[in-house]
C-alpha positions as a printed Julia matrix, in Angstrom:
161×3 Matrix{Float64}:
 -10.14  -23.5   -19.31
 -11.43  -22.26  -16.04
  -7.99  -21.66  -14.69
  -6.72  -19.67  -17.8
  -9.89  -17.62  -17.55
  -9.27  -16.92  -13.9
  -5.7   -16.24  -14.18
  -6.45  -13.8   -17.11
  -8.92  -11.98  -14.92
  -6.45  -11.94  -12.14
  -3.65  -10.54  -14.57
  -6.03   -7.87  -15.86
  -7.03   -6.8   -12.41
  -3.38   -6.54  -11.46
  -2.29   -4.59  -14.31
  -5.39   -2.14  -13.95
  -4.89   -1.27  -10.44
  -2.77    1.98   -9.83
  -3.94    3.49  -13.15
  -6.52    5.73  -14.29
  -8.16    5.84  -17.81
  -5.58    8.26  -19.19
  -2.75    6.04  -18.0
  -1.74    8.28  -15.17
  -0.79    6.68  -11.75
  -3.37    7.08   -9.13
  -0.93    6.52   -6.24
  -0.32   10.56   -6.0
  -3.34   12.66   -7.2
  -2.5    15.53   -9.31
  -2.71   18.94   -7.45
  -3.41   22.07   -9.04
  -2.37   25.61   -8.03
  -5.82   26.29   -6.48
  -5.35   23.44   -4.26
  -2.09   24.39   -2.75
  -1.91   28.24   -3.41
   1.31   27.62   -5.28
   2.07   27.75   -9.01
   2.05   24.23  -10.0
   0.88   22.2   -13.17
  -1.72   19.84  -12.82
   0.83   16.98  -13.48
   2.87   18.02  -10.54
   2.39   15.98   -7.23
   2.79   18.2    -4.06
   3.74   16.56   -0.77
   5.17   17.68    2.6
   7.27   15.73    5.23
   6.12   17.74    8.04
   4.32   15.84   10.89
   1.11   16.91   12.58
   3.06   19.27   14.9
   4.39   20.99   11.6
   8.04   19.84   12.45
   9.91   18.28    9.58
  11.8    15.25   10.44
  15.55   15.69   11.15
  16.62   12.05   10.73
  18.04   12.29   14.3
  16.1    10.78   17.29
  14.05   13.38   19.15
  15.48   14.03   22.7
  12.75   13.47   25.33
  12.41   13.6    29.19
  10.2    11.69   31.51
   7.16   13.49   32.22
   5.3    11.2    34.84
   1.7    11.21   35.23
   0.78    9.2    32.03
  -2.43    7.15   31.59
  -1.75    3.46   31.81
   1.97    3.54   31.32
   3.46    0.38   29.63
   6.92   -0.87   29.02
   8.61   -0.1    25.62
  11.52   -1.88   24.23
  14.49    0.18   23.09
  16.25   -0.53   19.83
  19.87    0.49   20.93
  21.66    1.31   24.22
  25.11    2.86   24.03
  27.42    3.81   26.8
  28.24    7.6    26.69
  30.44    9.72   28.99
  33.07    7.24   29.51
  30.52    4.62   30.49
  28.73    6.76   33.2
  25.56    6.96   31.15
  23.75    5.02   28.52
  22.03    6.69   25.51
  18.61    4.76   24.75
  16.93    5.01   21.21
  13.49    3.47   20.7
  10.49    3.95   18.18
   7.28    5.61   19.71
   4.44    7.62   18.74
   3.94   11.32   18.58
   3.22   13.43   21.72
   0.96   13.92   23.68
  -0.55   10.57   22.64
   2.68    8.79   23.4
   5.13   10.22   26.04
   7.93    8.93   28.38
   6.39    8.29   31.73
   9.45    7.27   33.56
  12.75    5.2    33.19
  13.62    2.56   35.97
  17.41    1.44   36.22
  18.45   -1.56   38.33
  22.16   -1.89   38.65
  23.89   -5.12   39.82
  27.6    -6.27   39.55
  26.96   -8.22   36.37
  24.23   -6.18   34.71
  22.16   -2.94   34.21
  18.53   -3.53   33.57
  16.77   -0.31   32.12
  13.05   -0.15   31.64
  11.43    2.56   29.56
   7.7     3.39   30.46
   5.39    5.14   28.04
   1.65    6.09   27.77
  -0.5     8.88   26.59
  -0.33   12.28   28.61
  -3.31   13.32   30.75
  -3.79   16.32   28.24
  -4.43   13.68   25.38
  -7.53   12.42   26.93
  -9.75   14.0    24.18
  -7.01   14.29   21.3
  -7.22   12.45   17.98
  -3.78   10.64   17.71
  -2.07   10.12   14.29
  -0.33    6.86   13.6
   3.24    7.91   12.86
   6.53    6.46   14.12
   8.99    8.91   15.78
  12.42    7.94   16.73
  13.15    9.02   20.44
  16.21    9.22   22.58
  16.92    9.45   26.34
  20.23    9.4    28.33
  20.3     7.48   31.55
  23.02    8.44   34.19
  24.48    5.29   35.92
  25.36    5.23   39.74
  28.7     3.41   38.53
  30.46    3.41   35.21
  29.21    0.59   33.02
  32.45   -1.27   32.91
  32.04   -4.92   31.82
  28.36   -5.21   32.95
  25.78   -6.02   30.3
  22.89   -3.71   29.52
  19.49   -5.49   29.8
  16.18   -4.21   28.27
  13.58   -4.5    31.08
  10.95   -4.47   28.46
  11.95   -7.83   26.98
  11.24  -11.19   28.47
């Protein structure tokens, strides 16, 4: 009997979550024209895809360049590394945070006869010292030029053990 009561209570709680007394979902609050400055009905949800910088995501990685002089830079793993320019360069893609809270400090490249080890270093820019940082993921890209064409050498991520 106790289990049935507990199960029924949990079921009622689960069914009740996410709805308001009128049956409307509480996942996206209703927004009126007065709230947004645009003509909407009270049942129309208003949203934006612009980030804190006001830029709308394009679906493509954001090209970045090393800035140096970050605070406590750390190794960051990349998600993809593709040879470009006939193997004379490698295009890296990775997930990061927004600038100036997360910027590319430097990229190191160690080339041997069998492998090319590439290590990305990121950290907050010095100007981000007293900045509030939002927690949002940004896909970034950087292209590394090699001393010799990649050929049959293996690309190794220096941030991974």
